[in-house]
C-alpha positions as a printed NumPy array, in Angstrom:
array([[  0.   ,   0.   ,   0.   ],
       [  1.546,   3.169,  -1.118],
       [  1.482,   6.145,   1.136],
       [  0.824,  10.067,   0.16 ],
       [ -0.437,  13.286,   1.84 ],
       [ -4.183,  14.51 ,   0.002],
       [ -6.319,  16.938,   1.725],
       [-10.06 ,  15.43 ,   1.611],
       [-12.909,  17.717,   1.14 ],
       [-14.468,  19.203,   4.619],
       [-17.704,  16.662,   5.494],
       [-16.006,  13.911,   3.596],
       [-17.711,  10.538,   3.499],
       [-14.545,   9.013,   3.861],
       [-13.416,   9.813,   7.372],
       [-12.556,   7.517,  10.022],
       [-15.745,   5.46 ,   9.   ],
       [-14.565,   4.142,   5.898],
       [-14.839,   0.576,   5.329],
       [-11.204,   0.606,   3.37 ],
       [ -9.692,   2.862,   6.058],
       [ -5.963,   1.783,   6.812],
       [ -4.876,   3.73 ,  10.491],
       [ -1.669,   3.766,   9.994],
       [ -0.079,   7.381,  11.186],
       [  1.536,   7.69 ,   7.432],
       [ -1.777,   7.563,   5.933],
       [ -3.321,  10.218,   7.439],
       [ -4.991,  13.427,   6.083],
       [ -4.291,  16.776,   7.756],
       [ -7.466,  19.421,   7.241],
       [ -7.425,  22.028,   9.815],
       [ -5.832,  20.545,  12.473],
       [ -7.979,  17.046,  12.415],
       [ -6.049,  13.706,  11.656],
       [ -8.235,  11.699,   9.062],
       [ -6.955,   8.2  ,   8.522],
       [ -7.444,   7.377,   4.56 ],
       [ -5.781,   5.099,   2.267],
       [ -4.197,   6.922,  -0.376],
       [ -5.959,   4.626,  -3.349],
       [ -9.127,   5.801,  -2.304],
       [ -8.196,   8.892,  -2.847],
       [ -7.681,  10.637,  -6.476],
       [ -8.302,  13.937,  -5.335],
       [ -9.814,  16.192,  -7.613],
       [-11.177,  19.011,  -5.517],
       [-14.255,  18.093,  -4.608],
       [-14.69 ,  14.034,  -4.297],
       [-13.138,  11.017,  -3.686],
       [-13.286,   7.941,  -6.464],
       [-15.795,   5.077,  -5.842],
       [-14.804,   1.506,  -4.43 ],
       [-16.091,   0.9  ,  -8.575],
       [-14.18 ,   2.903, -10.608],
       [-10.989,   1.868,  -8.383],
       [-12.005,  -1.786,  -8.899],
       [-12.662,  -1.079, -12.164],
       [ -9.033,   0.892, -12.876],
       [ -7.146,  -2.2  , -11.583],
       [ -8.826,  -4.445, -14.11 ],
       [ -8.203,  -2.641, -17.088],
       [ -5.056,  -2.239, -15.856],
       [ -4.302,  -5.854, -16.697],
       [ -4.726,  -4.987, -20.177],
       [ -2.6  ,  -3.505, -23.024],
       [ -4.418,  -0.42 , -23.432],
       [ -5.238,   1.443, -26.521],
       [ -5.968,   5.372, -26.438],
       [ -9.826,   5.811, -25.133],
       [-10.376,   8.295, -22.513],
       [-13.895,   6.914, -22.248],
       [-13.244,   3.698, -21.676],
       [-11.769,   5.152, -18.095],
       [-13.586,   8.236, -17.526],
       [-17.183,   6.683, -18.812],
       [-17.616,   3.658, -17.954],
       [-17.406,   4.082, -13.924],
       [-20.308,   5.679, -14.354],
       [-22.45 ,   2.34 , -15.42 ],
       [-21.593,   0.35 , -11.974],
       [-22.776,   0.886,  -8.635],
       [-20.298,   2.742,  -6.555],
       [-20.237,   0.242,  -4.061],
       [-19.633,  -2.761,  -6.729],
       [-16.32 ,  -4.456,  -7.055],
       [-15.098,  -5.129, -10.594],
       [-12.898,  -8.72 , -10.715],
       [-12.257,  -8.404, -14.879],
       [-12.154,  -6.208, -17.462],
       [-11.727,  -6.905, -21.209],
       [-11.217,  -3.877, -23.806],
       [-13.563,  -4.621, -26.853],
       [-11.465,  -3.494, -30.61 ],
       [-10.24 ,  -0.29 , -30.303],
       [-12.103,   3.032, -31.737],
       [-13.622,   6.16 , -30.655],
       [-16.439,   4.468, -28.844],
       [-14.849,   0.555, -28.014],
       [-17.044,  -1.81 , -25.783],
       [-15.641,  -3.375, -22.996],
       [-16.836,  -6.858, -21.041],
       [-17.327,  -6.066, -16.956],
       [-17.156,  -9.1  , -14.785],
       [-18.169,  -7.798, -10.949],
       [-19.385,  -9.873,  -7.763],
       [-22.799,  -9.608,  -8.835],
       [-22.991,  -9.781, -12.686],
       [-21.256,  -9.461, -16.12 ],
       [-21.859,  -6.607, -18.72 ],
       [-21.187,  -5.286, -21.57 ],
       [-20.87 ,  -1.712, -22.011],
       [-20.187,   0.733, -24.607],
       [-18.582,   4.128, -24.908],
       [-20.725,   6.265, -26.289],
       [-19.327,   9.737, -25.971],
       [-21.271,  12.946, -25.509],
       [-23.654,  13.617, -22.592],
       [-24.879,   9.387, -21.622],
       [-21.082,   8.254, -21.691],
       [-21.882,   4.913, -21.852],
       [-24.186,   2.45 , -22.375],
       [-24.752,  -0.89 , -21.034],
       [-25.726,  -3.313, -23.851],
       [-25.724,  -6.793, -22.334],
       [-25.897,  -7.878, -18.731],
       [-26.173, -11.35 , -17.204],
       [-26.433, -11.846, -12.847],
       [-23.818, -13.486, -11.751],
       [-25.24 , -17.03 , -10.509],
       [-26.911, -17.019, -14.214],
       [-23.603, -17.886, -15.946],
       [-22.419, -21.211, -16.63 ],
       [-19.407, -21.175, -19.02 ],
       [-17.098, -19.218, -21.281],
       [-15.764, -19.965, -25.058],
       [-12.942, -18.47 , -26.576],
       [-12.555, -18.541, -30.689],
       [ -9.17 , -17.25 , -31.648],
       [ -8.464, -15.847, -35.2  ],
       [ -8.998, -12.702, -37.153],
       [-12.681, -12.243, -35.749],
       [-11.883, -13.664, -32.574],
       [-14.799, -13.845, -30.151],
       [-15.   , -14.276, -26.365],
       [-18.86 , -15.835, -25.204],
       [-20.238, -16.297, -21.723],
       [-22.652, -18.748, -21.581],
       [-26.054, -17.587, -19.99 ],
       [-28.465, -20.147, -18.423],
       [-32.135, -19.424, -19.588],
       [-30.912, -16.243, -21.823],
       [-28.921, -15.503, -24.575],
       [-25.438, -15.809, -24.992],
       [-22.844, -12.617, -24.257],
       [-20.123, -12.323, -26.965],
       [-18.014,  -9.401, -27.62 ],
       [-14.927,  -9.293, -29.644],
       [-11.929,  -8.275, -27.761],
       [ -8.806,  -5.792, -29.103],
       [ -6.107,  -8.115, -28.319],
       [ -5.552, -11.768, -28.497],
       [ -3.441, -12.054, -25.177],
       [ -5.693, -10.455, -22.907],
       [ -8.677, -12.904, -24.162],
       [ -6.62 , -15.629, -23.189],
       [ -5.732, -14.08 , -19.84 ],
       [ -9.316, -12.669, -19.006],
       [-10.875, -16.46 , -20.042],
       [ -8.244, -18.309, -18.163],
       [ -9.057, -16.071, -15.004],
       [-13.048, -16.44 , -15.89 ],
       [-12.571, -20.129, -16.328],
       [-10.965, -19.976, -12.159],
       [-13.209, -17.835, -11.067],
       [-16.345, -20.28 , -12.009],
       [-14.463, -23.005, -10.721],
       [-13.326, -21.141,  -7.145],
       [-15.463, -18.734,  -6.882],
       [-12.098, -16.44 ,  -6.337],
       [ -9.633, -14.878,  -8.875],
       [ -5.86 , -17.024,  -9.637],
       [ -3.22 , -15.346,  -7.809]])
């Protein structure tokens, strides 16, 4: 866990309450004189709020990927989960202005889409979580990643790059069988 001084806004949600919040004395938050303890990757401080346990969850799984140039595909697609949902996987759809990208959290998988302008993004697919049985991975020059929906349609999306549909499967694939992500 790194450590670094932000201030956090006055009436913060994230005081000494948080869920996530770490005591330790080189974590804390100096605002007039009050010691807040907050760990510093809740915090990307932009001058008026704090980032959600989502878009944190969701930044470490796209992470994993070789990323392509979208600005949406971080700033826009947060905006589609529940603040309080935590994203497990994340797999880029093929690159372009408005890409898709496949969402697996603790409760459910989705497919969303950058849309740009005022909505953002879009979610275009969705499947809960206990409704999934499988996933398929076709390799080649329309390469296709499908979860397997009991009682609905399949979810397929193509992704942007062959090596992170292998990982993101391979980690799918463990996480039906464990219930928990590979180390």
């Amino acid at each position: 866990m790194s450590s670094s001084t932000v201030y956090a806004p006055e009436g913060s949600a994230h005081g000494d309450k948080s869920p996530w919040a770490d005591p330790g004395p080189d974590l804390c938050v100096a605002r007039a004189q009050l010691l807040v303890p907050v760990p510093a990757e809740l915090w990307l401080y932009d001058g008026a709020m704090a980032t959600s346990r989502a878009s944190m969850s969701y930044a470490t799984a796209l992470n994993r990927n070789e990323l392509f140039s979208s600005p949406g595909l971080r700033r826009d697609v947060p905006r589609a989960l529940d603040p309080q949902e935590e994203v497990l996987l994340a797999l880029p759809g093929v690159a372009g202005d408005y890409p898709d990208v496949m969402i697996a959290t603790v409760r459910r998988l989705l497919v969303a889409k950058v849309t740009g302008g005022f909505t953002g993004v879009k979610v275009k697919k969705e499947a809960r979580a206990d409704q999934i049985t499988g996933i398929a991975y076709r390799p080649g020059i329309f390469s296709r990643v499908k979860i397997q929906v009991e009682g609905a349609r399949d979810i397929a999306m193509m992704p942007n790059r062959k090596a992170d549909a292998e990982r993101f499967v391979q980690a799918f694939e463990h996480l039906l069988r464990t219930g928990h992500l590979p180390d």
